[in-house]
Coordinates of C-alpha atoms and ligand atoms in Angstrom, one line a residue:
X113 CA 6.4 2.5 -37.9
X114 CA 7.3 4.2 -34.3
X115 CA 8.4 1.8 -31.4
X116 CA 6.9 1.6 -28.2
X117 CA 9.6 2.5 -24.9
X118 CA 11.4 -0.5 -23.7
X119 CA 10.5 1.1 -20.3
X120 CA 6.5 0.2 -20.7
X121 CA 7.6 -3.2 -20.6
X122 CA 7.0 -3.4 -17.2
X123 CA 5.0 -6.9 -15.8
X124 CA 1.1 -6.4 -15.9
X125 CA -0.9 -6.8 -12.6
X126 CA -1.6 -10.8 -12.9
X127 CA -3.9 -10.1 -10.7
X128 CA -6.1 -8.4 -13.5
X129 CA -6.8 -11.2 -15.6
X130 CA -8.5 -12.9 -12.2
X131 CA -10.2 -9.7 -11.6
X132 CA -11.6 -9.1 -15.1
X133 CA -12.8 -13.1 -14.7
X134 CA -14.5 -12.0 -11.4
X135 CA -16.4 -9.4 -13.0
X136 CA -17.6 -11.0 -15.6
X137 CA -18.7 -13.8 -13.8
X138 CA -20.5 -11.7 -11.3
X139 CA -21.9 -9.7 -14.3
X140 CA -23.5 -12.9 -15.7
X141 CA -25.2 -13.2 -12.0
X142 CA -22.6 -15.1 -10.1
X143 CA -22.6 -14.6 -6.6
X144 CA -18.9 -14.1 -6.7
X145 CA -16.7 -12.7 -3.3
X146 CA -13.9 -10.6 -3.8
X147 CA -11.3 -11.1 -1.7
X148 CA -9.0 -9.7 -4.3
X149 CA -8.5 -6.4 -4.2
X150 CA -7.2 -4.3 -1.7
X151 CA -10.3 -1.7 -1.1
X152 CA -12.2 -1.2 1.6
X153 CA -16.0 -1.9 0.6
X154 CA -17.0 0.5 3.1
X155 CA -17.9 4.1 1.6
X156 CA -16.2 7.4 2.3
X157 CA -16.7 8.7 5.6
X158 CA -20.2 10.3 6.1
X159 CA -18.5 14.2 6.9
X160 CA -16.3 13.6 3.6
X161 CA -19.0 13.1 1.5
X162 CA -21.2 16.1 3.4
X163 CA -18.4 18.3 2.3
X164 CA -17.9 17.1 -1.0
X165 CA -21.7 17.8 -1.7
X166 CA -21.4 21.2 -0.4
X167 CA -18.8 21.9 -2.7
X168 CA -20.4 20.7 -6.1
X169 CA -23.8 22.4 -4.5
X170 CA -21.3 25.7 -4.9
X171 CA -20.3 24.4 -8.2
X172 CA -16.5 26.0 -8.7
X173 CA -13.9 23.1 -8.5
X174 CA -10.4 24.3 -10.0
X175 CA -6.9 23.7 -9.7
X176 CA -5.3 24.5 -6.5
X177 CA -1.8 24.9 -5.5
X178 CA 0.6 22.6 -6.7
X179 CA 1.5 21.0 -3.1
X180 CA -2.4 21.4 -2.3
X181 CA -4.8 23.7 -0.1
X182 CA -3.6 25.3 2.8
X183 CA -6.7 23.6 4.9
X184 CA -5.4 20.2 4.4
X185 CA -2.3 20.3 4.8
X186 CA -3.1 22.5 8.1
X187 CA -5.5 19.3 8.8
X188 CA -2.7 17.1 8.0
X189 CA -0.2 18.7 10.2
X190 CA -3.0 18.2 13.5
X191 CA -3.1 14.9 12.5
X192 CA 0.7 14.9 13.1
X193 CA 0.6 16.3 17.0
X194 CA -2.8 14.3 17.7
X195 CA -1.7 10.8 16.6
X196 CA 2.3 11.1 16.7
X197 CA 2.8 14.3 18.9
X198 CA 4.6 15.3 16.3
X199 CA 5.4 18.7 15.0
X200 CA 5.1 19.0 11.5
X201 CA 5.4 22.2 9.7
X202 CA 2.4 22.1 7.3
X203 CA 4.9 24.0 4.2
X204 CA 6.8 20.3 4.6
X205 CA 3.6 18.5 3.9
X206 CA 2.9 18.0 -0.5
X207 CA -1.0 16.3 -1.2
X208 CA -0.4 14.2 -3.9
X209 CA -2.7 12.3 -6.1
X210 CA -3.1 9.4 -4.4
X211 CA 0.4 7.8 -2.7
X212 CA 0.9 6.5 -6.0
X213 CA 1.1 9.5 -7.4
X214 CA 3.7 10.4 -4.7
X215 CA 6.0 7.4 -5.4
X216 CA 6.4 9.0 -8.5
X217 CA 7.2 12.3 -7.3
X218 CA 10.0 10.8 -5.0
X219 CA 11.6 8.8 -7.5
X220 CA 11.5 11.6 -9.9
X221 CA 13.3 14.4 -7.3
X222 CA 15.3 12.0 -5.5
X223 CA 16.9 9.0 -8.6
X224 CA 18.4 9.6 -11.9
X225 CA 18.1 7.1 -14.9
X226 CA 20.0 3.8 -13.4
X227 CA 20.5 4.8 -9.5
X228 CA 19.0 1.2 -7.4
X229 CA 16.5 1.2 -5.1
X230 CA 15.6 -1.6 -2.7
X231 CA 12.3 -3.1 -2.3
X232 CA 11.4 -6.2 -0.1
X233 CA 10.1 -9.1 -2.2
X234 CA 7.1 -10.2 -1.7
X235 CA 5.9 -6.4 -1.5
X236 CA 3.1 -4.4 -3.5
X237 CA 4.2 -4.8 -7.6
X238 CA 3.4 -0.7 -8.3
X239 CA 7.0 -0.1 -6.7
X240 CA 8.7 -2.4 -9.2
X241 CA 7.0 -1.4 -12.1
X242 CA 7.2 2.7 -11.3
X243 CA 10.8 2.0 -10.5
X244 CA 11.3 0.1 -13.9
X245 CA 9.2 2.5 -16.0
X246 CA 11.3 5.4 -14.6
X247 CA 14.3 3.5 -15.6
X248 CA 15.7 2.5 -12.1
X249 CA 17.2 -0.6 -10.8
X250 CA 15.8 -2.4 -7.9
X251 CA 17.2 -4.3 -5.4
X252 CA 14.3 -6.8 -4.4
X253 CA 15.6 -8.1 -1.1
X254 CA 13.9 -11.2 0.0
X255 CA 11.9 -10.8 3.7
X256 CA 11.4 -13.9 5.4
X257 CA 11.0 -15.4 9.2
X258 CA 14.3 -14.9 9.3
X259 CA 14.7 -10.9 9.2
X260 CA 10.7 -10.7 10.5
X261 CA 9.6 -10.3 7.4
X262 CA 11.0 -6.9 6.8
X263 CA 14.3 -5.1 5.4
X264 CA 16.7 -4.7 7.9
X265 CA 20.4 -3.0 7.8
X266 CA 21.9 -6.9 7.2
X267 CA 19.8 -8.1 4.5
X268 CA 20.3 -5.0 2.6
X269 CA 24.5 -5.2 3.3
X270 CA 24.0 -8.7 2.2
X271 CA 21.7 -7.9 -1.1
X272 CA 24.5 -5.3 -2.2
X273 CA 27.2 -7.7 -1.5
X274 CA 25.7 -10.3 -3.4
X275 CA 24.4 -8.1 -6.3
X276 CA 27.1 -5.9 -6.5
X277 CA 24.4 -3.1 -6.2
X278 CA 25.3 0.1 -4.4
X279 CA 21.8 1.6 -3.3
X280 CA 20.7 4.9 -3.7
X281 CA 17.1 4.6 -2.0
X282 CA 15.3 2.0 -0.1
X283 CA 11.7 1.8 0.4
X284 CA 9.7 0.4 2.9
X285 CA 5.9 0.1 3.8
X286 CA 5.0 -0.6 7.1
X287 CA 2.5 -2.5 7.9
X288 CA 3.0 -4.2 4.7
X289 CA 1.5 -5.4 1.4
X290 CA 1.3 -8.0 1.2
X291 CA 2.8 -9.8 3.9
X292 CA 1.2 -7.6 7.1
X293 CA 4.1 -7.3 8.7
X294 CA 4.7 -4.2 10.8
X295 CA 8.0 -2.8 11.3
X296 CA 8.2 -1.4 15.1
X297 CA 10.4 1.7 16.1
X298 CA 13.7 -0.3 16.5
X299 CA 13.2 -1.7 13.1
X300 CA 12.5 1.7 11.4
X301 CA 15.4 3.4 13.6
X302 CA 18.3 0.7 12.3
X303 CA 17.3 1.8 8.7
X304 CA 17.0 5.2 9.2
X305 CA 20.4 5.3 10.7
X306 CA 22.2 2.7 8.0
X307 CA 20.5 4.8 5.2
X308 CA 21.6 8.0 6.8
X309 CA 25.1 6.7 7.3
X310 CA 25.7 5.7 4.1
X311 CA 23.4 8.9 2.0
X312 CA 20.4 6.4 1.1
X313 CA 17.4 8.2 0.2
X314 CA 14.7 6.3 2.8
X315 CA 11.3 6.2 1.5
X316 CA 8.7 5.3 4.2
X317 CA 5.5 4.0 3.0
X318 CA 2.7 4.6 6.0
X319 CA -0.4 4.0 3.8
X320 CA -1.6 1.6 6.0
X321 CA -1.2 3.4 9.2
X322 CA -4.3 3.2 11.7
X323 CA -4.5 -0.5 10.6
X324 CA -2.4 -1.9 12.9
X325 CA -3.8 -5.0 14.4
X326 CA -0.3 -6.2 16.5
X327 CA 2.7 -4.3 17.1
X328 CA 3.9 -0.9 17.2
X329 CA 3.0 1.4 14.6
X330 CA 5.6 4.1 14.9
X331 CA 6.3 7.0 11.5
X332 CA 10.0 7.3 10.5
X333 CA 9.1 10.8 11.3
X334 CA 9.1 10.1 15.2
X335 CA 12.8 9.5 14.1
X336 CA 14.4 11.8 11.8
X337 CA 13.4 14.9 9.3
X338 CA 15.0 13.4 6.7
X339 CA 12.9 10.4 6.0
X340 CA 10.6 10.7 2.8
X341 CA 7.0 9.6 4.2
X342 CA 4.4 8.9 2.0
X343 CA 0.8 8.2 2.9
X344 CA -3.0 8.2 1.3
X345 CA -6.8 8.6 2.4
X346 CA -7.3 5.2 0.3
X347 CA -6.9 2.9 3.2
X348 CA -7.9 3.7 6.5
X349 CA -9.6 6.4 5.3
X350 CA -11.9 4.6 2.6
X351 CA -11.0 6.9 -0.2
X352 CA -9.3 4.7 -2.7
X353 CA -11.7 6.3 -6.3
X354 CA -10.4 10.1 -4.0
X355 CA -7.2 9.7 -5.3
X356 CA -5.7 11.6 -2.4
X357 CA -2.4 10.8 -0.8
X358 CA 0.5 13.1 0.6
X359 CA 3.9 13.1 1.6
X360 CA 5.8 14.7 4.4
X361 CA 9.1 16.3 3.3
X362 CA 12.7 17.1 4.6
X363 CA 12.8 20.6 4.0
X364 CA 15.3 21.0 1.1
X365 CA 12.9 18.1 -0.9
X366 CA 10.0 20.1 -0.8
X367 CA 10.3 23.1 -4.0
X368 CA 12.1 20.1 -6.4
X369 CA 8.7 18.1 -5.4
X370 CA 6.9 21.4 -6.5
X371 CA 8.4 22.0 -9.7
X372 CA 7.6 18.4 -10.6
X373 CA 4.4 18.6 -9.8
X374 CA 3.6 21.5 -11.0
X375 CA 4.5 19.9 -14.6
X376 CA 3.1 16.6 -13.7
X377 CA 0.1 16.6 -12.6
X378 CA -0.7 20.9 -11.9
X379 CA -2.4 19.9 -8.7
X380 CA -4.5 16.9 -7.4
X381 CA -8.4 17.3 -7.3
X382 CA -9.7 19.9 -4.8
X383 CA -13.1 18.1 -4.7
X384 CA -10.9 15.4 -3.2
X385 CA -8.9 17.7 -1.2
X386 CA -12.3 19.1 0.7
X387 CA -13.7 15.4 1.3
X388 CA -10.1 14.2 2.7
X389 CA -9.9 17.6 5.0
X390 CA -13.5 16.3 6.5
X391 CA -12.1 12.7 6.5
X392 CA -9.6 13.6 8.8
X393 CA -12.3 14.5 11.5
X394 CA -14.1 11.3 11.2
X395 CA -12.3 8.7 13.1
X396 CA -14.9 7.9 14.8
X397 CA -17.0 6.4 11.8
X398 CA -13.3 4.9 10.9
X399 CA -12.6 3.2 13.6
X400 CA -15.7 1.3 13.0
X401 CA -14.7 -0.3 9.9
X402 CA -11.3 -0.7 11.6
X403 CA -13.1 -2.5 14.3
X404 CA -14.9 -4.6 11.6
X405 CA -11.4 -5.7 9.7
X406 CA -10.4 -6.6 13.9
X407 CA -13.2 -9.1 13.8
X408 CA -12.1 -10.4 10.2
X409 CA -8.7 -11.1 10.7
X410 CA -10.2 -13.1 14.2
X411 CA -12.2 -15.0 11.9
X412 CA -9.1 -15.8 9.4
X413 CA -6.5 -16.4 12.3
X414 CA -8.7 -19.0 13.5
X415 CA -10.0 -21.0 10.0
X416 CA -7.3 -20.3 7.5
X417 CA -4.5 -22.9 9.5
X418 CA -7.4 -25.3 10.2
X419 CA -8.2 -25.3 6.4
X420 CA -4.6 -25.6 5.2
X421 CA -4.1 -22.3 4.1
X422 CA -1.7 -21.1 6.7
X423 CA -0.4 -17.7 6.9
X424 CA 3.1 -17.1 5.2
X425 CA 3.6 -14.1 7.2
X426 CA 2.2 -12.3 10.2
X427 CA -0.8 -10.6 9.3
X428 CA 0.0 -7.7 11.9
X429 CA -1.5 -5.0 9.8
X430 CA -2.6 -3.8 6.5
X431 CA -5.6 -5.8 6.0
X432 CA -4.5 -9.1 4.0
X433 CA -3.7 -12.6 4.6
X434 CA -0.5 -14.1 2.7
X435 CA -1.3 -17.5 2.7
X436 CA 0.6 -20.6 1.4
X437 CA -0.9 -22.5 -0.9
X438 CA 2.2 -24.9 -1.5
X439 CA -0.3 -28.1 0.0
X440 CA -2.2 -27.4 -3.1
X441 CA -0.4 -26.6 -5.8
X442 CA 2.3 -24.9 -6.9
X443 CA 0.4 -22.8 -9.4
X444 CA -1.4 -20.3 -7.3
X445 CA -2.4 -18.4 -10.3
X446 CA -4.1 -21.8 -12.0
X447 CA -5.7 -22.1 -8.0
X448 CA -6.6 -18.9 -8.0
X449 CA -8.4 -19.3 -11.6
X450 CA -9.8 -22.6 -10.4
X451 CA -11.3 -21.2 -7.0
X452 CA -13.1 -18.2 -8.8
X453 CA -14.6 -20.4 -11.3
X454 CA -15.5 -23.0 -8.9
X455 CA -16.6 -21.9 -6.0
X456 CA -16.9 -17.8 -7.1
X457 CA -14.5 -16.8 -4.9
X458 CA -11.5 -13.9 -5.9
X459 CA -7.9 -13.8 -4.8
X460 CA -4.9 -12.5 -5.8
X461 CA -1.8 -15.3 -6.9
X462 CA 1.0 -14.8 -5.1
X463 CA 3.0 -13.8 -8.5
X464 CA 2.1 -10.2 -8.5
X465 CA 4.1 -9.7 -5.7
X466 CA 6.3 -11.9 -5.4
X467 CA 8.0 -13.1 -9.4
X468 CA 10.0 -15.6 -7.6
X469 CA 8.2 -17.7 -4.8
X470 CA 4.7 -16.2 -5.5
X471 CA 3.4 -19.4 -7.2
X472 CA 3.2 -21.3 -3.6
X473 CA 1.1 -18.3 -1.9
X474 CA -2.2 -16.8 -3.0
X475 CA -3.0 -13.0 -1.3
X476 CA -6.6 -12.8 0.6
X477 CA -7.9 -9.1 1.2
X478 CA -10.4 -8.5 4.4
X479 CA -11.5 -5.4 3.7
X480 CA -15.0 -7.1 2.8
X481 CA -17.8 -7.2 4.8
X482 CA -18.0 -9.6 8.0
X483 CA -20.6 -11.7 6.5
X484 CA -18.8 -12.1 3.1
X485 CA -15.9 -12.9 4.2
X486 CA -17.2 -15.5 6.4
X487 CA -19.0 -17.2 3.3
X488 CA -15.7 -16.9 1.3
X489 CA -14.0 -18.8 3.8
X490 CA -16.9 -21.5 4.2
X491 CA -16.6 -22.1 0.8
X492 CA -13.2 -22.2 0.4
X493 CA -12.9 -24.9 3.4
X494 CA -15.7 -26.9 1.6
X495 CA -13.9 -27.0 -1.4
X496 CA -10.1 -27.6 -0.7
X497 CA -11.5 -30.6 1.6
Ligands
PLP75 C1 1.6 -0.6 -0.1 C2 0.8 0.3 -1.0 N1 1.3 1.5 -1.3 C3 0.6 2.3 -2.2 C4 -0.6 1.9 -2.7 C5 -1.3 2.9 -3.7 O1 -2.4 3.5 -3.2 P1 -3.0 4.9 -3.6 O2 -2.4 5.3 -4.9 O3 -4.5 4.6 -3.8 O4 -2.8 5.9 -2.5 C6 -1.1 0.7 -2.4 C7 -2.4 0.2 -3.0 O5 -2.9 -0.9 -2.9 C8 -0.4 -0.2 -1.5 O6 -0.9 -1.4 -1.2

């Protein structure tokens, strides 16, 4: 009999046996509110789809170069100067499928087998179990009030010192899943410098850029070439089922990122690749739905303390609420079965993200409509009462 990898023992998504509940439930006619997972409900944007119909209407959709089509990654590099001033050299810029696609392509290029990488904890699970299927360590430092809820040159000093760990990469996404928090310039410029000083690999995770409800949304870019920036149309762009993300490369990255890629995945969609080049123009329509999260996270700021679910973190950006639970319970995942089969409402336990602490906190998303999200809260206050 063959054995399966020790490396595809990696922890599965908790989250999924909630989420496999909620759709059965809502299956069988349940008028169940997701709060669960983190997807906009809003569709593409109205020119990304145009173009994407266009493009089937022509009927040819093939592969495309490795590192993607020379429109986006022109696109991409405007959105550079427009947003950031920023000039980016479009030959540093790889479309990837989807960011997760890219996390893979960093790790690949930049780790060998055993090398450590830190990750804050609570943060988004993919990193840990990528990391752990690739057959890297991580660091998981812990982010609390202390350090702002984000990694800073100290707590990662102090995580080797404890752990005896010497760090070859550190990853951070800013604003942050799940905790919100957004890491200003000063905080990305002290660990830009301590990773250059010391020849860490920084990975900067902007998938949530252009949902930045407080604070300063800077790019490591604004502050060195040699940060690895990886970012996605799934987000702010409403393009999770896309599968579209890219990275922005120092120069000497970019041809081991190709020859990966080229193996790994030959190249991502180009149906995608013409909707996200359209996307990019549409920030108008996005900025509508942006405004529509605004007037979610208004809603929760004001209810969620006055129901007993206050915030664990600071709900800056990204577009969750990190509650704790601890009032409760201190099984967020039997609260978070409990809720959906009481009062049909999903969330995610805190566990997913957070294997240590993450049974006091349960993980709200407000990417749902105004109205829904309103009723999820309603019932939620009704029923913890
Ligand atoms: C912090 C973070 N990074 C990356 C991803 C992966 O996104 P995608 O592969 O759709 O670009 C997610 C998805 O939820 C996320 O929360």
């Amino acid at each position: 009999m063959f054995s399966i990898s020790k490396r595809s023992e990696v922890e599965p998504f908790h989250a999924m046996d909630v989420l496999a509940e909620a759709t059965k439930r809502r299956a069988a006619g349940h008028p169940v509110i997701s709060m669960a997972v983190g997807q906009p409900s809003h569709s593409a944007p109205e020119a990304a789809l145009k173009s994407a119909r266009e493009a089937l209407a022509e009927g040819r959709i093939g592969y495309t170069d490795a590192l993607g089509t020379a429109g986006l990654k022109s696109a991409l590099s405007r959105h550079y100067r427009d947003r950031h001033g920023l000039e980016i050299d479009p030959a540093r810029i790889a479309v990837t499928t989807g960011s997760s696609a890219g996390f893979n392509l960093a790790f690949l290029t930049l780790f060998d087998a055993g090398d450590a990488v830190a990750i804050a904890r609570p943060g988004y699970p993919a990193y840990r179990n990528i990391l752990g299927a690739l057959g890297l360590n991580v660091l998981e430092v812990p982010v609390t009030a202390e350090t702002h809820f984000t990694l800073t040159p100290e707590s990662l000093e102090a995580a080797q010192k404890e752990s005896g760990i010497r760090l070859k990469g550190v990853l951070l996404a800013s604003p942050a899943n799940p905790t919100g928090t957004v890491t200003g310039r000063d905080g990305l410029k002290a660990l830009a410098e301590y990773c250059a000083a010391h020849s860490i690999a920084f990975i900067s995770d902007e998938i949530y850029h252009g949902l930045t409800f407080a604070g300063e949304e800077a790019s490591a870019l604004e502050l060195t070439d040699e940060a690895i920036v990886i970012n996605s149309f799934s987000k702010y762009y409403c393009m999770t089922g896309w599968r579209i993300g890219w990275m922005v490369l120092p120069e000497r990255l970019v041809r081991p990122i190709e020859r990966v890629a080229q193996s790994l995945y030959i190249s991502p969609p180009e149906l995608s690749q013409i909707a996200a080049t359209a996307a990019l123009g549409a920030s108008e329509e996005l900025d509508r739905v942006r405004a529509s999260y605004a007037a979610n996270r208004e809603l929760l700021l004001d209810r969620l303390p006055r129901i007993g679910l206050a915030p664990a973190s600071p709900m800056d950006g990204a577009f969750y609420a990190y509650v704790d639970v601890s009032r409760f319970t201190n099984d967020s995942m039997g609260l978070a079965k409990r809720m959906l089969a009481e009062i049909n409402v999903a969330a995610t336990p805190g566990l997913d993200f957070d294997p240590l602490e993450g049974h006091r906190t349960l993980r709200l998303s407000y990417a749902g409509s105004h109205g829904e999200i309103a009723e999820a809260v309603e019932r939620i206050a009704v029923w913890l009462k």
